[in-house]
């Protein structure tokens, strides 16, 4: 595996683990608000992000590359309210999309077709990640200070289930 490609994947593995860590911090915030449905939603986000990291980890090893694990940054929340937190989720997912695109740029530059094909899954996944963050953000914005509506949404989010992604 080209060293530049390997470095790009290693950086993204770290970003995916950081995402898991950030969502774990957000899960804590909702646990403290006594909103178990939101806690469930973030718990699934955490599991998905770990799966994204492991997908790339496995790919690097499969291609004979070296995985170099770096330190994971401390997650910082921009706010405490559901609206502030979901604004940050959407902003973060847009950032992750830009980073996945940057990894793809390296693959394209190196004419690494296998890496490009592999990254297609992540590019499509980011469309879903941004859509699901936007969806919850729109709902919490509509809810505002309506506690009943917030509890209804909490029930809705409690129904979300984790389907382990098949990254191929
Ligand atoms: Mg991810």
mmCIF file of C-alpha atoms and ligand atoms in Angstrom:
data_model
loop_
_atom_site.group_PDB
_atom_site.id
_atom_site.type_symbol
_atom_site.label_atom_id
_atom_site.label_comp_id
_atom_site.label_asym_id
_atom_site.label_seq_id
_atom_site.Cartn_x
_atom_site.Cartn_y
_atom_site.Cartn_z
ATOM 1 C CA UNK A 1 0.000 0.000 0.000
ATOM 2 C CA UNK A 2 1.260 3.457 -0.918
ATOM 3 C CA UNK A 3 2.485 5.324 2.196
ATOM 4 C CA UNK A 4 0.380 8.396 1.373
ATOM 5 C CA UNK A 5 -2.732 6.224 1.046
ATOM 6 C CA UNK A 6 -1.874 4.417 4.265
ATOM 7 C CA UNK A 7 -1.444 7.735 6.129
ATOM 8 C CA UNK A 8 -4.817 8.982 4.839
ATOM 9 C CA UNK A 9 -6.551 5.806 6.052
ATOM 10 C CA UNK A 10 -4.787 5.945 9.413
ATOM 11 C CA UNK A 11 -5.906 9.539 9.877
ATOM 12 C CA UNK A 12 -9.482 8.588 9.024
ATOM 13 C CA UNK A 13 -9.442 5.593 11.401
ATOM 14 C CA UNK A 14 -8.593 8.113 14.136
ATOM 15 C CA UNK A 15 -11.427 10.447 13.003
ATOM 16 C CA UNK A 16 -13.925 7.571 13.147
ATOM 17 C CA UNK A 17 -12.845 6.675 16.683
ATOM 18 C CA UNK A 18 -13.046 10.360 17.595
ATOM 19 C CA UNK A 19 -16.624 10.340 16.233
ATOM 20 C CA UNK A 20 -17.454 7.380 18.487
ATOM 21 C CA UNK A 21 -15.921 9.274 21.416
ATOM 22 C CA UNK A 22 -17.827 12.480 20.602
ATOM 23 C CA UNK A 23 -21.124 10.588 20.380
ATOM 24 C CA UNK A 24 -20.323 8.835 23.644
ATOM 25 C CA UNK A 25 -19.977 12.283 25.274
ATOM 26 C CA UNK A 26 -23.300 13.316 23.728
ATOM 27 C CA UNK A 27 -24.901 10.099 24.962
ATOM 28 C CA UNK A 28 -23.774 11.071 28.478
ATOM 29 C CA UNK A 29 -25.428 14.489 28.123
ATOM 30 C CA UNK A 30 -28.766 12.866 27.200
ATOM 31 C CA UNK A 31 -28.439 10.271 29.977
ATOM 32 C CA UNK A 32 -28.152 13.231 32.362
ATOM 33 C CA UNK A 33 -31.315 14.724 30.804
ATOM 34 C CA UNK A 34 -33.139 11.416 31.479
ATOM 35 C CA UNK A 35 -33.954 10.880 27.796
ATOM 36 C CA UNK A 36 -33.375 7.140 27.190
ATOM 37 C CA UNK A 37 -34.498 7.237 23.547
ATOM 38 C CA UNK A 38 -31.837 9.836 22.698
ATOM 39 C CA UNK A 39 -29.354 7.758 24.709
ATOM 40 C CA UNK A 40 -30.255 4.784 22.495
ATOM 41 C CA UNK A 41 -29.838 6.895 19.334
ATOM 42 C CA UNK A 42 -26.331 7.950 20.415
ATOM 43 C CA UNK A 43 -25.452 4.452 21.550
ATOM 44 C CA UNK A 44 -26.141 3.263 18.000
ATOM 45 C CA UNK A 45 -24.082 6.159 16.613
ATOM 46 C CA UNK A 46 -21.164 5.040 18.805
ATOM 47 C CA UNK A 47 -21.434 1.465 17.520
ATOM 48 C CA UNK A 48 -21.658 2.645 13.913
ATOM 49 C CA UNK A 49 -18.570 4.845 14.245
ATOM 50 C CA UNK A 50 -16.564 1.990 15.734
ATOM 51 C CA UNK A 51 -17.689 -0.192 12.817
ATOM 52 C CA UNK A 52 -16.560 2.534 10.373
ATOM 53 C CA UNK A 53 -13.127 2.585 12.036
ATOM 54 C CA UNK A 54 -12.799 -1.210 12.056
ATOM 55 C CA UNK A 55 -13.846 -1.355 8.382
ATOM 56 C CA UNK A 56 -10.895 0.838 7.433
ATOM 57 C CA UNK A 57 -8.572 -0.907 9.871
ATOM 58 C CA UNK A 58 -9.386 -4.270 8.241
ATOM 59 C CA UNK A 59 -8.960 -2.803 4.768
ATOM 60 C CA UNK A 60 -5.490 -1.398 5.523
ATOM 61 C CA UNK A 61 -4.362 -4.780 6.901
ATOM 62 C CA UNK A 62 -5.910 -6.641 3.970
ATOM 63 C CA UNK A 63 -3.876 -4.494 1.568
ATOM 64 C CA UNK A 64 -0.672 -5.212 3.486
ATOM 65 C CA UNK A 65 -0.542 -1.752 5.038
ATOM 66 C CA UNK A 66 0.402 -0.763 8.578
ATOM 67 C CA UNK A 67 -2.190 0.559 11.014
ATOM 68 C CA UNK A 68 -0.794 3.290 13.235
ATOM 69 C CA UNK A 69 -3.200 4.188 16.038
ATOM 70 C CA UNK A 70 -2.901 7.745 17.328
ATOM 71 C CA UNK A 71 -4.288 9.486 20.414
ATOM 72 C CA UNK A 72 -7.987 10.308 20.338
ATOM 73 C CA UNK A 73 -8.818 13.965 21.048
ATOM 74 C CA UNK A 74 -10.950 14.883 24.035
ATOM 75 C CA UNK A 75 -14.500 15.474 22.798
ATOM 76 C CA UNK A 76 -15.897 18.950 23.507
ATOM 77 C CA UNK A 77 -19.615 19.692 23.356
ATOM 78 C CA UNK A 78 -20.622 23.118 21.998
ATOM 79 C CA UNK A 79 -23.793 23.191 24.070
ATOM 80 C CA UNK A 80 -26.095 21.300 26.394
ATOM 81 C CA UNK A 81 -29.536 21.518 24.803
ATOM 82 C CA UNK A 82 -30.851 18.965 22.281
ATOM 83 C CA UNK A 83 -30.829 21.662 19.554
ATOM 84 C CA UNK A 84 -27.238 22.689 20.293
ATOM 85 C CA UNK A 85 -26.113 19.062 20.413
ATOM 86 C CA UNK A 86 -27.797 18.094 17.138
ATOM 87 C CA UNK A 87 -26.418 21.188 15.419
ATOM 88 C CA UNK A 88 -22.997 19.882 16.438
ATOM 89 C CA UNK A 89 -23.831 16.353 15.201
ATOM 90 C CA UNK A 90 -24.733 17.706 11.760
ATOM 91 C CA UNK A 91 -21.678 19.979 11.659
ATOM 92 C CA UNK A 92 -19.469 17.036 12.682
ATOM 93 C CA UNK A 93 -20.920 14.715 10.032
ATOM 94 C CA UNK A 94 -20.326 17.380 7.367
ATOM 95 C CA UNK A 95 -16.722 17.565 8.570
ATOM 96 C CA UNK A 96 -16.414 13.749 8.367
ATOM 97 C CA UNK A 97 -17.822 13.852 4.821
ATOM 98 C CA UNK A 98 -15.125 16.377 3.864
ATOM 99 C CA UNK A 99 -12.444 14.108 5.392
ATOM 100 C CA UNK A 100 -13.739 10.990 3.567
ATOM 101 C CA UNK A 101 -13.673 13.038 0.360
ATOM 102 C CA UNK A 102 -10.060 13.974 1.122
ATOM 103 C CA UNK A 103 -9.145 10.275 1.520
ATOM 104 C CA UNK A 104 -10.856 9.632 -1.821
ATOM 105 C CA UNK A 105 -8.830 12.469 -3.388
ATOM 106 C CA UNK A 106 -5.630 10.663 -2.370
ATOM 107 C CA UNK A 107 -6.917 7.381 -3.864
ATOM 108 C CA UNK A 108 -7.806 9.214 -7.076
ATOM 109 C CA UNK A 109 -4.430 10.936 -7.235
ATOM 110 C CA UNK A 110 -2.675 7.569 -6.821
ATOM 111 C CA UNK A 111 -5.071 5.846 -9.264
ATOM 112 C CA UNK A 112 -5.782 3.345 -6.485
ATOM 113 C CA UNK A 113 -8.993 1.845 -7.916
ATOM 114 C CA UNK A 114 -9.460 -0.653 -5.088
ATOM 115 C CA UNK A 115 -9.349 2.140 -2.505
ATOM 116 C CA UNK A 116 -11.791 4.214 -4.553
ATOM 117 C CA UNK A 117 -14.246 1.298 -4.718
ATOM 118 C CA UNK A 118 -13.832 0.653 -1.009
ATOM 119 C CA UNK A 119 -14.439 4.322 -0.187
ATOM 120 C CA UNK A 120 -17.673 4.412 -2.201
ATOM 121 C CA UNK A 121 -19.383 2.699 0.720
ATOM 122 C CA UNK A 122 -18.258 5.488 3.071
ATOM 123 C CA UNK A 123 -19.331 8.210 0.653
ATOM 124 C CA UNK A 124 -22.849 6.722 0.500
ATOM 125 C CA UNK A 125 -22.872 6.200 4.273
ATOM 126 C CA UNK A 126 -22.128 9.906 4.810
ATOM 127 C CA UNK A 127 -25.248 10.833 2.809
ATOM 128 C CA UNK A 128 -27.259 8.793 5.341
ATOM 129 C CA UNK A 129 -25.353 10.149 8.342
ATOM 130 C CA UNK A 130 -26.000 13.758 7.325
ATOM 131 C CA UNK A 131 -29.653 12.993 6.539
ATOM 132 C CA UNK A 132 -30.322 11.312 9.884
ATOM 133 C CA UNK A 133 -28.614 14.165 11.812
ATOM 134 C CA UNK A 134 -30.632 16.748 9.829
ATOM 135 C CA UNK A 135 -33.828 14.829 10.504
ATOM 136 C CA UNK A 136 -33.406 14.811 14.297
ATOM 137 C CA UNK A 137 -32.153 18.430 14.289
ATOM 138 C CA UNK A 138 -35.275 19.563 12.408
ATOM 139 C CA UNK A 139 -37.451 17.742 14.942
ATOM 140 C CA UNK A 140 -35.772 19.148 18.063
ATOM 141 C CA UNK A 141 -35.928 22.636 16.519
ATOM 142 C CA UNK A 142 -39.682 22.239 15.909
ATOM 143 C CA UNK A 143 -40.201 20.916 19.444
ATOM 144 C CA UNK A 144 -38.596 23.922 21.109
ATOM 145 C CA UNK A 145 -39.747 24.060 24.744
ATOM 146 C CA UNK A 146 -42.616 21.570 24.315
ATOM 147 C CA UNK A 147 -41.796 18.834 26.852
ATOM 148 C CA UNK A 148 -44.573 16.512 25.679
ATOM 149 C CA UNK A 149 -43.301 16.630 22.113
ATOM 150 C CA UNK A 150 -39.749 16.031 23.340
ATOM 151 C CA UNK A 151 -40.886 12.921 25.235
ATOM 152 C CA UNK A 152 -42.717 11.690 22.111
ATOM 153 C CA UNK A 153 -39.548 12.094 20.064
ATOM 154 C CA UNK A 154 -37.602 10.320 22.814
ATOM 155 C CA UNK A 155 -39.975 7.352 22.435
ATOM 156 C CA UNK A 156 -39.483 7.407 18.661
ATOM 157 C CA UNK A 157 -35.686 7.399 19.025
ATOM 158 C CA UNK A 158 -35.891 4.514 21.509
ATOM 159 C CA UNK A 159 -37.087 2.315 18.635
ATOM 160 C CA UNK A 160 -33.894 2.751 16.592
ATOM 161 C CA UNK A 161 -31.956 -0.521 16.277
ATOM 162 C CA UNK A 162 -28.331 -1.148 15.415
ATOM 163 C CA UNK A 163 -27.755 -3.082 12.221
ATOM 164 C CA UNK A 164 -24.037 -3.864 11.972
ATOM 165 C CA UNK A 165 -22.892 -2.390 8.652
ATOM 166 C CA UNK A 166 -21.437 -4.689 6.010
ATOM 167 C CA UNK A 167 -18.560 -2.655 4.635
ATOM 168 C CA UNK A 168 -17.518 -4.091 1.276
HETATM 169 MG MG1 LIG B 1 -18.319 7.513 10.611
#
